[in-house]
Amino acid sequence: MDFEEVFNKERVTRKFTNRRVNEKLIAKIVEKAQQSPSLLNSQPWRAYTLMGEPLEELKKASKENIEAGVKANEDFASMLSLNWDTFPSQNMATMGASQTYFFRNKLNLFTKANNEMFNAPAIVFLTIPKTSPAWSVFDLGIFAQSIMLLAIDNGLSIMPAHSLVSYPDLVRKYARIPEGEMVGMAIGLGYPDKSAEVNDLKYVPDRVPFEKIYKLTK
C-alpha cells in the first residue's frame, strides 16, 4: 500500500467483528516495528498480545471493575505529571466540547464499546521497565506508531486506547507481564464491524493551526 494511503487511513475502529486475526501476522508486524529508533538503541519496549480465552477473561474482569466503580490506576500515572500545560489543556477542552456535541445522544454507543474493549479479537499491550527514564516513553510512542501503521498496511484496523490499560494489574495477570514492567499503552487489532452504528460516527477533530506549532529560524 502507498505510504500516503496508509497514513491517511490511520483512524480508529470503535467496534471490531469477531473475525480472528492471524497470530503470525501480528508477530510479523511487531517484529518489523522493532526497527523503530530508540535512545542509544535502548529498545525498552516489550509487546504482549492477548487473544482467545485469556483476552475474554480480561474483558470480563475489566468490565466487572468498571461496573463496580473501581477507579482506574494506570501505571503511567505514577511516572508522569498529569498537570498539563495551558496549550494542550486548551486543545483537550476543545476536543471534549466538540466530541460531546458530535456524539450528542449517541455517546452511550462509544461508552458501551469502550467498556467492552471494542470487541477487539486481539490486543497488543506495550510495556517498558519500571525503572525507565521519560525518554523510554517517547521510544514506546514511536514503537506504537510503527505497529499501527504496519497493521494498517497489512489490512488490519486499529484502536489505540487509554482505557485498555486502566487496570494494569489485570493486564499483568492475564498477559503474564512481569511486575518489573509498566503497562503503558494497548492497541486493539482486528477488522471493523461495518454494521455497528458506533463505527458510523465519523469524528475527526480539528488540528491546531500549523503556524502555532511550527517555527523556522534561519
Coordinates of N, CA and C in Angstrom, one line a residue:
M1 N 0.8 -1.2 0.0 CA 0.0 0.0 0.0 C 0.9 1.2 0.0
D2 N 0.5 2.3 -0.7 CA 1.2 3.5 -0.8 C 1.2 4.1 0.6
F3 N 2.4 4.7 1.0 CA 2.5 5.3 2.4 C 1.5 6.3 2.6
E4 N 1.2 7.2 1.7 CA 0.2 8.3 1.9 C -1.1 7.7 2.2
E5 N -1.5 6.6 1.5 CA -2.7 5.9 1.7 C -2.8 5.3 3.1
V6 N -1.7 4.7 3.5 CA -1.6 4.1 4.9 C -1.8 5.2 5.9
F7 N -1.0 6.3 5.8 CA -1.1 7.4 6.7 C -2.5 8.0 6.9
N8 N -3.1 8.2 5.7 CA -4.5 8.8 5.8 C -5.5 7.8 6.3
K9 N -5.2 6.5 6.3 CA -6.2 5.5 6.8 C -6.1 5.3 8.3
E10 N -5.1 6.0 8.9 CA -4.9 5.8 10.4 C -6.1 6.5 11.2
R11 N -7.1 5.8 11.3 CA -8.3 6.2 12.0 C -8.7 5.0 12.9
V12 N -9.3 5.3 14.1 CA -9.7 4.3 15.0 C -10.9 3.5 14.6
T13 N -11.0 2.3 15.0 CA -12.2 1.5 14.8 C -12.8 1.3 16.2
R14 N -14.1 1.6 16.4 CA -14.7 1.6 17.7 C -15.3 0.2 18.1
K15 N -15.6 -0.6 17.0 CA -16.1 -1.9 17.3 C -15.6 -2.8 16.2
F16 N -15.0 -3.9 16.6 CA -14.4 -4.9 15.7 C -15.4 -6.1 15.5
T17 N -15.3 -6.9 14.4 CA -16.0 -8.1 14.3 C -15.3 -9.2 15.1
N18 N -15.9 -10.3 15.2 CA -15.3 -11.5 15.9 C -14.3 -12.2 15.1
R19 N -14.1 -11.8 13.8 CA -13.1 -12.5 13.0 C -11.7 -12.5 13.6
R20 N -11.2 -13.7 13.6 CA -9.9 -13.9 14.3 C -8.8 -13.3 13.5
V21 N -7.8 -12.7 14.1 CA -6.6 -12.1 13.5 C -5.5 -13.2 13.5
N22 N -4.9 -13.4 12.4 CA -3.8 -14.3 12.3 C -2.6 -14.0 13.2
E23 N -2.3 -14.8 14.2 CA -1.3 -14.5 15.2 C 0.1 -14.4 14.6
K24 N 0.3 -15.1 13.5 CA 1.6 -14.9 12.8 C 1.7 -13.6 12.1
L25 N 0.6 -13.0 11.7 CA 0.6 -11.7 11.1 C 0.9 -10.6 12.2
I26 N 0.4 -10.8 13.4 CA 0.7 -9.9 14.5 C 2.2 -9.9 14.8
A27 N 2.7 -11.2 14.9 CA 4.1 -11.3 15.2 C 5.0 -10.7 14.2
K28 N 4.6 -10.8 12.9 CA 5.3 -10.2 11.8 C 5.3 -8.7 11.9
I29 N 4.2 -8.1 12.3 CA 4.1 -6.7 12.4 C 4.9 -6.1 13.5
V30 N 4.9 -6.8 14.7 CA 5.7 -6.4 15.8 C 7.1 -6.5 15.6
E31 N 7.5 -7.6 14.9 CA 8.9 -7.8 14.6 C 9.5 -6.7 13.7
K32 N 8.6 -6.3 12.7 CA 9.0 -5.3 11.8 C 9.1 -3.9 12.5
A33 N 8.2 -3.7 13.5 CA 8.2 -2.5 14.3 C 9.5 -2.4 15.1
Q34 N 10.2 -3.5 15.4 CA 11.4 -3.4 16.2 C 12.5 -2.5 15.5
Q35 N 12.3 -2.2 14.2 CA 13.2 -1.4 13.5 C 13.1 0.1 14.0
S36 N 12.1 0.4 14.8 CA 11.9 1.8 15.3 C 13.1 2.3 16.0
P37 N 13.4 3.5 15.9 CA 14.6 4.1 16.6 C 14.3 4.3 18.1
S38 N 15.3 4.2 18.9 CA 15.2 4.5 20.3 C 16.5 5.1 20.8
L39 N 16.4 5.8 22.0 CA 17.6 6.4 22.5 C 18.7 5.4 22.8
L40 N 19.9 5.7 22.1 CA 21.1 4.8 22.3 C 20.7 3.4 22.0
N41 N 19.8 3.1 21.1 CA 19.3 1.8 20.7 C 18.9 1.0 22.0
S42 N 18.3 1.7 22.9 CA 17.9 1.0 24.2 C 16.8 0.0 24.0
Q43 N 15.9 0.2 23.0 CA 14.8 -0.7 22.7 C 14.1 -1.1 24.0
P44 N 13.5 -0.2 24.7 CA 13.0 -0.5 26.0 C 11.7 -1.3 26.0
W45 N 11.1 -1.3 24.8 CA 9.7 -1.9 24.7 C 9.6 -3.4 24.8
R46 N 8.4 -3.8 25.2 CA 8.0 -5.2 25.1 C 6.6 -5.2 24.6
A47 N 6.2 -6.3 23.9 CA 4.8 -6.4 23.4 C 4.2 -7.7 23.8
Y48 N 3.0 -7.7 24.4 CA 2.3 -8.9 24.8 C 0.9 -8.9 24.1
T49 N 0.7 -9.9 23.3 CA -0.6 -10.0 22.6 C -1.5 -10.9 23.3
L50 N -2.7 -10.5 23.5 CA -3.8 -11.3 24.1 C -4.8 -11.6 23.1
M51 N -5.2 -12.9 23.0 CA -6.3 -13.4 22.1 C -7.1 -14.5 22.8
G52 N -8.2 -14.8 22.2 CA -8.9 -16.0 22.6 C -9.4 -15.9 24.1
E53 N -9.3 -17.0 24.8 CA -9.9 -17.1 26.1 C -9.2 -16.2 27.1
P54 N -7.9 -16.0 27.1 CA -7.3 -15.1 28.1 C -7.8 -13.7 27.9
L55 N -8.0 -13.3 26.7 CA -8.5 -11.9 26.4 C -9.9 -11.8 26.9
E56 N -10.7 -12.8 26.6 CA -12.1 -12.8 27.1 C -12.2 -12.7 28.6
E57 N -11.3 -13.3 29.3 CA -11.3 -13.3 30.7 C -10.9 -11.9 31.2
L58 N -9.9 -11.3 30.5 CA -9.6 -9.9 30.9 C -10.7 -8.9 30.6
K59 N -11.4 -9.1 29.5 CA -12.5 -8.2 29.2 C -13.6 -8.3 30.3
K60 N -13.9 -9.5 30.7 CA -14.9 -9.8 31.7 C -14.5 -9.1 33.1
A61 N -13.2 -9.3 33.5 CA -12.7 -8.8 34.7 C -12.7 -7.3 34.7
S62 N -12.3 -6.7 33.6 CA -12.2 -5.3 33.4 C -13.6 -4.7 33.5
K63 N -14.6 -5.3 32.9 CA -16.0 -4.8 32.9 C -16.5 -4.9 34.3
E64 N -16.2 -5.9 35.0 CA -16.7 -6.0 36.4 C -16.1 -4.9 37.2
N65 N -14.9 -4.5 37.0 CA -14.3 -3.4 37.7 C -15.0 -2.1 37.4
I66 N -15.3 -1.9 36.1 CA -16.0 -0.7 35.7 C -17.4 -0.6 36.3
E67 N -18.1 -1.7 36.3 CA -19.5 -1.7 36.8 C -19.5 -1.5 38.4
A68 N -18.4 -1.9 39.0 CA -18.3 -1.8 40.4 C -17.7 -0.4 40.8
G69 N -17.4 0.4 39.8 CA -16.9 1.7 40.1 C -15.4 1.8 40.6
V70 N -14.7 0.7 40.2 CA -13.3 0.7 40.6 C -12.5 1.8 39.8
K71 N -11.8 2.6 40.6 CA -11.1 3.7 39.9 C -9.9 3.2 39.1
A72 N -9.7 3.8 37.9 CA -8.6 3.4 37.1 C -7.3 3.8 37.8
N73 N -6.2 3.0 37.6 CA -4.9 3.3 38.2 C -3.8 2.9 37.3
E74 N -3.8 3.6 36.1 CA -2.8 3.4 35.1 C -1.4 3.5 35.6
D75 N -0.5 2.6 35.1 CA 0.9 2.6 35.5 C 1.6 4.0 35.3
F76 N 1.3 4.6 34.1 CA 2.0 5.8 33.7 C 1.6 7.0 34.6
A77 N 0.5 6.9 35.2 CA 0.0 8.0 36.1 C 1.0 8.2 37.3
S78 N 1.7 7.1 37.7 CA 2.6 7.3 38.8 C 4.0 7.7 38.3
M79 N 4.2 7.8 37.0 CA 5.5 8.1 36.4 C 5.5 9.6 35.8
L80 N 4.4 10.0 35.2 CA 4.4 11.3 34.6 C 3.4 12.2 35.3
S81 N 3.8 13.5 35.2 CA 3.0 14.5 35.8 C 1.7 14.6 34.9
L82 N 0.5 14.8 35.6 CA -0.7 14.9 34.9 C -1.2 16.4 34.9
N83 N -0.3 17.3 35.3 CA -0.6 18.7 35.3 C -0.2 19.3 33.9
W84 N -1.2 19.4 33.0 CA -1.0 19.7 31.6 C -0.7 21.2 31.5
D85 N 0.2 21.6 30.6 CA 0.4 23.0 30.2 C -0.9 23.6 29.6
T86 N -0.9 24.9 29.6 CA -2.1 25.6 29.1 C -2.4 25.2 27.6
F87 N -1.4 25.2 26.8 CA -1.6 24.9 25.4 C -2.3 23.6 25.1
P88 N -1.8 22.4 25.6 CA -2.5 21.2 25.4 C -3.8 21.1 26.2
S89 N -3.9 21.8 27.3 CA -5.2 21.8 28.1 C -6.3 22.4 27.3
Q90 N -6.0 23.5 26.6 CA -7.0 24.2 25.7 C -7.4 23.3 24.6
N91 N -6.5 22.5 24.0 CA -6.8 21.6 22.9 C -7.7 20.5 23.4
M92 N -7.4 20.0 24.6 CA -8.2 18.9 25.1 C -9.6 19.4 25.5
A93 N -9.7 20.6 26.0 CA -11.0 21.2 26.3 C -11.9 21.4 25.1
T94 N -11.2 21.8 24.0 CA -12.0 21.9 22.7 C -12.4 20.6 22.2
M95 N -11.5 19.6 22.3 CA -11.9 18.2 21.9 C -13.1 17.7 22.7
G96 N -13.1 17.9 24.0 CA -14.1 17.4 24.8 C -15.5 18.0 24.5
A97 N -15.5 19.3 24.3 CA -16.7 20.0 24.0 C -17.2 19.6 22.6
S98 N -16.4 19.6 21.6 CA -16.8 19.2 20.2 C -17.2 17.8 20.1
Q99 N -16.6 16.9 20.9 CA -16.9 15.5 20.8 C -18.3 15.2 21.4
T100 N -18.6 15.9 22.5 CA -19.9 15.8 23.2 C -21.0 16.2 22.2
Y101 N -20.7 17.3 21.5 CA -21.7 17.9 20.6 C -21.9 16.9 19.4
F102 N -20.7 16.4 18.9 CA -20.8 15.5 17.8 C -21.5 14.2 18.1
F103 N -21.2 13.6 19.2 CA -21.9 12.3 19.5 C -23.3 12.5 20.0
R104 N -23.6 13.7 20.5 CA -24.9 14.0 21.0 C -25.4 12.9 21.9
N105 N -26.6 12.4 21.6 CA -27.2 11.4 22.5 C -26.6 10.0 22.1
K106 N -25.6 9.9 21.3 CA -25.1 8.6 20.9 C -23.7 8.3 21.6
L107 N -23.4 9.2 22.6 CA -22.2 9.0 23.4 C -22.2 7.6 24.1
N108 N -23.4 7.2 24.4 CA -23.6 5.9 25.1 C -23.1 4.7 24.2
L109 N -23.1 4.9 22.9 CA -22.6 3.8 22.0 C -21.1 3.7 22.2
F110 N -20.4 4.8 22.3 CA -19.0 4.8 22.4 C -18.6 4.2 23.8
T111 N -19.4 4.7 24.8 CA -19.1 4.2 26.2 C -19.3 2.7 26.3
K112 N -20.3 2.1 25.7 CA -20.5 0.7 25.7 C -19.4 0.0 25.0
A113 N -19.0 0.5 23.8 CA -17.9 -0.1 23.1 C -16.6 -0.1 23.9
N114 N -16.4 1.1 24.5 CA -15.2 1.3 25.3 C -15.1 0.3 26.5
N115 N -16.3 0.1 27.1 CA -16.3 -0.8 28.3 C -16.1 -2.3 27.9
E116 N -16.4 -2.6 26.6 CA -16.2 -3.9 26.1 C -14.9 -4.1 25.3
M117 N -14.0 -3.2 25.5 CA -12.7 -3.2 24.8 C -12.9 -3.3 23.3
F118 N -13.9 -2.7 22.8 CA -14.2 -2.5 21.4 C -14.4 -3.8 20.7
N119 N -14.6 -4.9 21.5 CA -14.8 -6.2 20.9 C -13.6 -6.7 20.1
A120 N -12.4 -6.1 20.4 CA -11.2 -6.4 19.7 C -10.8 -7.9 19.9
P121 N -10.6 -8.6 18.8 CA -10.2 -10.0 18.9 C -8.7 -10.2 19.3
A122 N -8.0 -9.2 19.2 CA -6.6 -9.2 19.6 C -6.2 -7.8 20.2
I123 N -5.5 -7.8 21.2 CA -5.0 -6.6 21.8 C -3.5 -6.7 22.1
V124 N -2.7 -5.8 21.7 CA -1.3 -5.8 21.9 C -1.0 -4.8 23.0
F125 N -0.5 -5.3 24.2 CA -0.1 -4.4 25.3 C 1.4 -4.1 25.3
L126 N 1.7 -2.8 25.4 CA 3.1 -2.4 25.3 C 3.6 -2.0 26.6
T127 N 4.8 -2.4 27.0 CA 5.4 -2.1 28.3 C 6.8 -1.5 28.1
I128 N 7.2 -0.9 29.2 CA 8.6 -0.5 29.4 C 9.0 -0.8 30.8
P129 N 10.3 -1.0 31.1 CA 10.7 -1.3 32.5 C 10.2 -0.2 33.5
K130 N 9.9 -0.5 34.7 CA 9.5 0.5 35.7 C 10.6 1.5 36.0
T131 N 11.9 1.1 35.8 CA 13.0 2.0 36.1 C 13.4 2.8 34.9
S132 N 12.5 2.9 33.9 CA 12.8 3.7 32.7 C 12.7 5.2 32.9
P133 N 13.6 5.9 32.2 CA 13.5 7.4 32.2 C 12.4 7.8 31.2
A134 N 12.1 9.1 31.2 CA 11.0 9.6 30.4 C 11.3 9.4 28.9
W135 N 12.6 9.3 28.5 CA 12.9 9.0 27.1 C 12.3 7.7 26.6
S136 N 12.2 6.8 27.5 CA 11.6 5.5 27.1 C 10.1 5.6 26.7
V137 N 9.4 6.5 27.3 CA 8.0 6.7 26.9 C 8.0 7.2 25.5
F138 N 8.9 8.2 25.2 CA 9.0 8.7 23.8 C 9.3 7.5 22.8
D139 N 10.2 6.7 23.2 CA 10.6 5.5 22.4 C 9.4 4.6 22.2
L140 N 8.6 4.4 23.3 CA 7.5 3.5 23.2 C 6.4 4.0 22.3
G141 N 6.3 5.4 22.2 CA 5.3 6.0 21.3 C 5.7 5.8 19.9
I142 N 7.0 5.8 19.6 CA 7.5 5.6 18.2 C 7.2 4.1 17.8
F143 N 7.4 3.2 18.8 CA 7.2 1.8 18.5 C 5.7 1.5 18.3
A144 N 4.8 2.2 19.1 CA 3.4 2.0 18.9 C 2.9 2.5 17.6
Q145 N 3.4 3.7 17.2 CA 3.1 4.2 15.9 C 3.5 3.3 14.7
S146 N 4.6 2.7 14.9 CA 5.1 1.8 13.8 C 4.2 0.6 13.7
I147 N 3.8 0.1 14.9 CA 2.9 -1.1 14.9 C 1.6 -0.7 14.2
M148 N 1.0 0.4 14.5 CA -0.3 0.8 13.9 C -0.2 1.0 12.4
L149 N 0.8 1.7 12.0 CA 1.0 1.9 10.5 C 1.2 0.6 9.8
L150 N 2.0 -0.3 10.4 CA 2.2 -1.6 9.8 C 1.0 -2.5 9.8
A151 N 0.2 -2.4 10.8 CA -1.1 -3.1 10.9 C -2.0 -2.6 9.8
I152 N -2.1 -1.3 9.6 CA -3.0 -0.8 8.5 C -2.5 -1.3 7.1
D153 N -1.2 -1.2 7.0 CA -0.6 -1.7 5.7 C -0.9 -3.1 5.4
N154 N -1.1 -3.9 6.5 CA -1.4 -5.3 6.3 C -2.9 -5.6 6.4
G155 N -3.7 -4.6 6.2 CA -5.2 -4.8 6.1 C -5.9 -4.9 7.4
L156 N -5.3 -4.5 8.5 CA -6.0 -4.6 9.8 C -6.5 -3.2 10.2
S157 N -7.4 -3.1 11.1 CA -7.9 -1.9 11.7 C -7.3 -1.8 13.1
I158 N -7.3 -0.6 13.6 CA -6.6 -0.4 14.9 C -7.5 0.4 15.9
M159 N -7.2 0.3 17.2 CA -7.8 1.1 18.2 C -6.8 1.2 19.4
P160 N -6.0 2.3 19.3 CA -5.1 2.6 20.5 C -6.0 3.3 21.5
A161 N -6.0 2.8 22.7 CA -7.0 3.3 23.7 C -6.4 3.3 25.1
H162 N -6.4 4.5 25.7 CA -6.0 4.7 27.1 C -6.8 3.7 28.1
S163 N -8.1 3.5 27.7 CA -8.9 2.8 28.6 C -8.5 1.3 28.7
L164 N -7.8 0.8 27.7 CA -7.4 -0.6 27.7 C -6.4 -0.9 28.7
V165 N -5.8 0.1 29.3 CA -4.7 -0.2 30.3 C -5.2 0.5 31.7
S166 N -6.5 0.7 31.8 CA -7.0 1.3 33.1 C -6.6 0.5 34.3
Y167 N -6.6 -0.8 34.2 CA -6.4 -1.7 35.3 C -5.1 -2.6 35.0
P168 N -4.0 -2.0 35.2 CA -2.7 -2.7 34.8 C -2.5 -4.1 35.5
D169 N -3.0 -4.2 36.8 CA -2.8 -5.4 37.5 C -3.5 -6.6 36.8
L170 N -4.7 -6.3 36.2 CA -5.5 -7.3 35.5 C -4.7 -7.6 34.2
V171 N -4.2 -6.6 33.5 CA -3.4 -6.9 32.3 C -2.2 -7.7 32.6
R172 N -1.5 -7.4 33.7 CA -0.3 -8.2 34.0 C -0.7 -9.7 34.3
K173 N -1.9 -9.8 35.0 CA -2.3 -11.2 35.3 C -2.6 -12.0 34.1
Y174 N -3.4 -11.5 33.2 CA -3.8 -12.3 32.0 C -2.8 -12.3 30.9
A175 N -2.0 -11.3 30.8 CA -1.0 -11.3 29.7 C 0.4 -11.8 30.2
R176 N 0.4 -12.2 31.5 CA 1.6 -12.7 32.2 C 2.8 -11.7 32.0
I177 N 2.6 -10.5 32.4 CA 3.6 -9.5 32.3 C 4.3 -9.4 33.6
P178 N 5.6 -9.4 33.7 CA 6.4 -9.3 34.9 C 6.1 -8.0 35.7
E179 N 6.2 -8.1 37.0 CA 5.9 -7.0 37.9 C 6.9 -5.8 37.6
G180 N 8.0 -6.1 37.1 CA 9.0 -5.0 36.8 C 8.7 -4.2 35.6
E181 N 7.6 -4.4 34.9 CA 7.3 -3.7 33.7 C 6.0 -2.8 33.9
M182 N 6.1 -1.6 33.4 CA 4.9 -0.8 33.4 C 4.1 -1.0 32.1
V183 N 2.8 -1.1 32.3 CA 1.9 -1.3 31.1 C 1.5 0.1 30.6
G184 N 2.1 0.5 29.5 CA 2.0 1.9 29.0 C 0.8 2.1 28.1
M185 N 0.6 1.3 27.1 CA -0.4 1.5 26.1 C -0.9 0.2 25.6
A186 N -2.0 0.2 24.9 CA -2.5 -1.0 24.2 C -3.2 -0.6 22.9
I187 N -3.1 -1.6 22.0 CA -3.6 -1.3 20.6 C -4.5 -2.5 20.3
G188 N -5.8 -2.3 20.1 CA -6.7 -3.3 19.6 C -6.5 -3.5 18.1
L189 N -6.5 -4.7 17.7 CA -6.3 -5.1 16.3 C -7.5 -6.0 15.8
G190 N -7.9 -5.8 14.6 CA -9.0 -6.6 14.0 C -9.5 -6.1 12.8
Y191 N -10.8 -6.4 12.5 CA -11.5 -6.0 11.3 C -12.8 -5.2 11.7
P192 N -13.1 -4.1 11.1 CA -14.2 -3.3 11.5 C -15.5 -3.9 11.3
D193 N -16.4 -3.7 12.3 CA -17.8 -4.2 12.2 C -18.6 -3.1 11.4
K194 N -18.8 -3.3 10.1 CA -19.4 -2.3 9.3 C -20.9 -2.1 9.6
S195 N -21.5 -3.0 10.3 CA -22.9 -2.9 10.7 C -23.1 -2.2 12.0
A196 N -22.0 -1.9 12.7 CA -22.0 -1.3 14.1 C -22.2 0.3 13.9
E197 N -23.3 0.8 14.5 CA -23.6 2.2 14.4 C -22.4 3.1 15.0
V198 N -21.7 2.5 16.0 CA -20.7 3.3 16.6 C -19.5 3.6 15.6
N199 N -19.4 2.7 14.6 CA -18.4 2.9 13.6 C -18.8 3.9 12.5
D200 N -20.1 4.3 12.5 CA -20.6 5.3 11.6 C -20.3 6.7 12.1
L201 N -20.0 6.8 13.4 CA -19.8 8.1 14.0 C -18.4 8.6 13.6
K202 N -18.3 9.3 12.5 CA -17.0 9.7 12.0 C -16.6 11.1 12.6
Y203 N -15.7 11.0 13.5 CA -15.3 12.2 14.2 C -13.8 12.4 14.0
V204 N -13.4 13.5 13.3 CA -12.0 13.8 13.1 C -11.8 15.2 13.6
P205 N -11.2 15.3 14.8 CA -11.0 16.6 15.4 C -10.1 17.6 14.6
D206 N -10.4 18.8 14.7 CA -9.6 19.8 14.0 C -8.1 19.8 14.5
R207 N -7.2 20.2 13.7 CA -5.8 20.3 14.1 C -5.5 21.7 14.4
V208 N -4.5 21.9 15.3 CA -4.1 23.3 15.7 C -3.5 23.9 14.4
P209 N -3.8 25.2 14.2 CA -3.2 25.9 13.0 C -1.7 25.6 12.9
F210 N -1.2 25.3 11.7 CA 0.2 24.9 11.5 C 1.1 25.9 12.1
E211 N 0.8 27.2 11.9 CA 1.8 28.2 12.3 C 1.9 28.3 13.8
K212 N 1.0 27.7 14.6 CA 1.1 27.6 16.0 C 2.1 26.6 16.5
I213 N 2.4 25.6 15.7 CA 3.2 24.5 16.2 C 4.6 24.4 15.4
Y214 N 4.7 25.3 14.4 CA 5.9 25.2 13.5 C 6.6 26.5 13.4
K215 N 7.9 26.6 13.7 CA 8.7 27.8 13.6 C 9.9 27.5 12.8
L216 N 10.3 28.3 11.9 CA 11.6 28.2 11.2 C 12.5 29.3 11.5
T217 N 13.7 29.1 11.9 CA 14.7 30.1 12.1 C 15.9 29.8 11.2
K218 N 16.3 30.8 10.4 CA 17.5 30.5 9.5 C 18.2 31.8 9.3

